[in-house]
Amino acid sequence: MLDSSFYTKADEILSKHPAQERSLIPILHEIQESYNYVPVELLPYIAKHIGISETKAYSVASFYERFSFEPKGKYIIRVCDGTACHVRQSLPVLERLRAELNLSDKKHTTDDMLFTVETVSCLGACSLAPALMVNDHVHPAMTPDKATKLLQDLREEEAKS
């Protein structure tokens, strides 16, 4: 069960959009930006507000890979495994990140909610392969050692804040 702050934030987001079906994706996007995931418990609340069924809200939210029903870390690391990145050894980068963060193909987020590691089919940065993205910043020509250094830099940045 979500605490009331989630509904307060949802009300704030809902107030910026017309109460229409076409508002669903922008609303879900803002909620995802706020929490790094879409709490599934909010879907009935949103659906009622914009006048659609809970099933419709859930089917839209679950259709798009960009929306997640699981909480994600502050730093979302997306490792590209598209053809160019895969051929240029993105898998060892992924394996290093998972090893350093004690993650696996089943566990994507660290217990402290600082890091989430995912694979994506393409970042659209093929000429920079292998590439990964941390939140919205692309990191080109990645190697396992560069990935370790990136984690170290992110941890240092976090310690300063």
PDB file of N, CA, C and O in Angstrom, residues 24 28 40 43 47 52-64 69:
ATOM      1  N   LEU A  24      -3.047   9.722 -20.706  1.00  0.00           N
ATOM      2  CA  LEU A  24      -2.486   8.614 -19.940  1.00  0.00           C
ATOM      3  C   LEU A  24      -0.969   8.511 -20.069  1.00  0.00           C
ATOM      4  O   LEU A  24      -0.261   8.449 -19.060  1.00  0.00           O
ATOM      5  N   LEU A  28       1.720   8.949 -17.065  1.00  0.00           N
ATOM      6  CA  LEU A  28       2.594   7.841 -16.667  1.00  0.00           C
ATOM      7  C   LEU A  28       4.060   8.248 -16.759  1.00  0.00           C
ATOM      8  O   LEU A  28       4.873   7.895 -15.896  1.00  0.00           O
ATOM      9  N   VAL A  40       2.106   0.383  -9.460  1.00  0.00           N
ATOM     10  CA  VAL A  40       0.921  -0.244 -10.044  1.00  0.00           C
ATOM     11  C   VAL A  40      -0.339   0.123  -9.254  1.00  0.00           C
ATOM     12  O   VAL A  40      -1.439   0.201  -9.821  1.00  0.00           O
ATOM     13  N   LEU A  43      -2.439   2.996 -10.748  1.00  0.00           N
ATOM     14  CA  LEU A  43      -3.164   2.862 -12.017  1.00  0.00           C
ATOM     15  C   LEU A  43      -4.685   2.981 -11.867  1.00  0.00           C
ATOM     16  O   LEU A  43      -5.309   3.692 -12.661  1.00  0.00           O
ATOM     17  N   ALA A  47      -6.711   5.906 -13.743  1.00  0.00           N
ATOM     18  CA  ALA A  47      -7.755   5.491 -14.678  1.00  0.00           C
ATOM     19  C   ALA A  47      -9.089   6.143 -14.334  1.00  0.00           C
ATOM     20  O   ALA A  47      -9.785   6.670 -15.217  1.00  0.00           O
ATOM     21  N   ILE A  52     -11.048   6.067 -17.831  1.00  0.00           N
ATOM     22  CA  ILE A  52     -10.795   4.831 -18.577  1.00  0.00           C
ATOM     23  C   ILE A  52     -10.819   3.662 -17.600  1.00  0.00           C
ATOM     24  O   ILE A  52     -10.784   3.857 -16.385  1.00  0.00           O
ATOM     25  N   SER A  53     -10.839   2.462 -18.129  1.00  0.00           N
ATOM     26  CA  SER A  53     -10.839   1.290 -17.253  1.00  0.00           C
ATOM     27  C   SER A  53      -9.447   1.043 -16.685  1.00  0.00           C
ATOM     28  O   SER A  53      -8.433   1.443 -17.272  1.00  0.00           O
ATOM     29  N   GLU A  54      -9.415   0.378 -15.550  1.00  0.00           N
ATOM     30  CA  GLU A  54      -8.132  -0.008 -14.950  1.00  0.00           C
ATOM     31  C   GLU A  54      -7.362  -0.912 -15.910  1.00  0.00           C
ATOM     32  O   GLU A  54      -6.139  -0.817 -16.018  1.00  0.00           O
ATOM     33  N   THR A  55      -8.090  -1.783 -16.594  1.00  0.00           N
ATOM     34  CA  THR A  55      -7.469  -2.705 -17.543  1.00  0.00           C
ATOM     35  C   THR A  55      -6.766  -1.945 -18.655  1.00  0.00           C
ATOM     36  O   THR A  55      -5.645  -2.284 -19.044  1.00  0.00           O
ATOM     37  N   LYS A  56      -7.416  -0.911 -19.169  1.00  0.00           N
ATOM     38  CA  LYS A  56      -6.826  -0.094 -20.238  1.00  0.00           C
ATOM     39  C   LYS A  56      -5.548   0.581 -19.728  1.00  0.00           C
ATOM     40  O   LYS A  56      -4.513   0.568 -20.398  1.00  0.00           O
ATOM     41  N   ALA A  57      -5.598   1.158 -18.539  1.00  0.00           N
ATOM     42  CA  ALA A  57      -4.427   1.833 -17.972  1.00  0.00           C
ATOM     43  C   ALA A  57      -3.274   0.843 -17.808  1.00  0.00           C
ATOM     44  O   ALA A  57      -2.128   1.132 -18.165  1.00  0.00           O
ATOM     45  N   TYR A  58      -3.594  -0.332 -17.274  1.00  0.00           N
ATOM     46  CA  TYR A  58      -2.562  -1.348 -17.067  1.00  0.00           C
ATOM     47  C   TYR A  58      -1.999  -1.838 -18.401  1.00  0.00           C
ATOM     48  O   TYR A  58      -0.780  -2.000 -18.542  1.00  0.00           O
ATOM     49  N   SER A  59      -2.862  -2.056 -19.385  1.00  0.00           N
ATOM     50  CA  SER A  59      -2.379  -2.581 -20.666  1.00  0.00           C
ATOM     51  C   SER A  59      -1.468  -1.583 -21.368  1.00  0.00           C
ATOM     52  O   SER A  59      -0.466  -1.965 -21.968  1.00  0.00           O
ATOM     53  N   VAL A  60      -1.775  -0.308 -21.271  1.00  0.00           N
ATOM     54  CA  VAL A  60      -0.902   0.710 -21.876  1.00  0.00           C
ATOM     55  C   VAL A  60       0.430   0.773 -21.116  1.00  0.00           C
ATOM     56  O   VAL A  60       1.506   0.753 -21.722  1.00  0.00           O
ATOM     57  N   ALA A  61       0.357   0.835 -19.799  1.00  0.00           N
ATOM     58  CA  ALA A  61       1.579   0.945 -18.993  1.00  0.00           C
ATOM     59  C   ALA A  61       2.478  -0.276 -19.143  1.00  0.00           C
ATOM     60  O   ALA A  61       3.709  -0.156 -19.131  1.00  0.00           O
ATOM     61  N   SER A  62       1.879  -1.444 -19.304  1.00  0.00           N
ATOM     62  CA  SER A  62       2.690  -2.661 -19.433  1.00  0.00           C
ATOM     63  C   SER A  62       3.171  -2.893 -20.865  1.00  0.00           C
ATOM     64  O   SER A  62       4.127  -3.634 -21.087  1.00  0.00           O
ATOM     65  N   PHE A  63       2.537  -2.256 -21.836  1.00  0.00           N
ATOM     66  CA  PHE A  63       2.938  -2.421 -23.235  1.00  0.00           C
ATOM     67  C   PHE A  63       4.285  -1.763 -23.518  1.00  0.00           C
ATOM     68  O   PHE A  63       5.137  -2.331 -24.193  1.00  0.00           O
ATOM     69  N   TYR A  64       4.487  -0.574 -22.987  1.00  0.00           N
ATOM     70  CA  TYR A  64       5.707   0.180 -23.276  1.00  0.00           C
ATOM     71  C   TYR A  64       6.835  -0.222 -22.343  1.00  0.00           C
ATOM     72  O   TYR A  64       6.709  -0.132 -21.126  1.00  0.00           O
ATOM     73  N   PHE A  69       7.102  -1.261 -13.464  1.00  0.00           N
ATOM     74  CA  PHE A  69       6.309  -1.377 -12.254  1.00  0.00           C
ATOM     75  C   PHE A  69       7.192  -1.699 -11.043  1.00  0.00           C
ATOM     76  O   PHE A  69       6.697  -1.816  -9.934  1.00  0.00           O
TER      77      PHE A  69
END
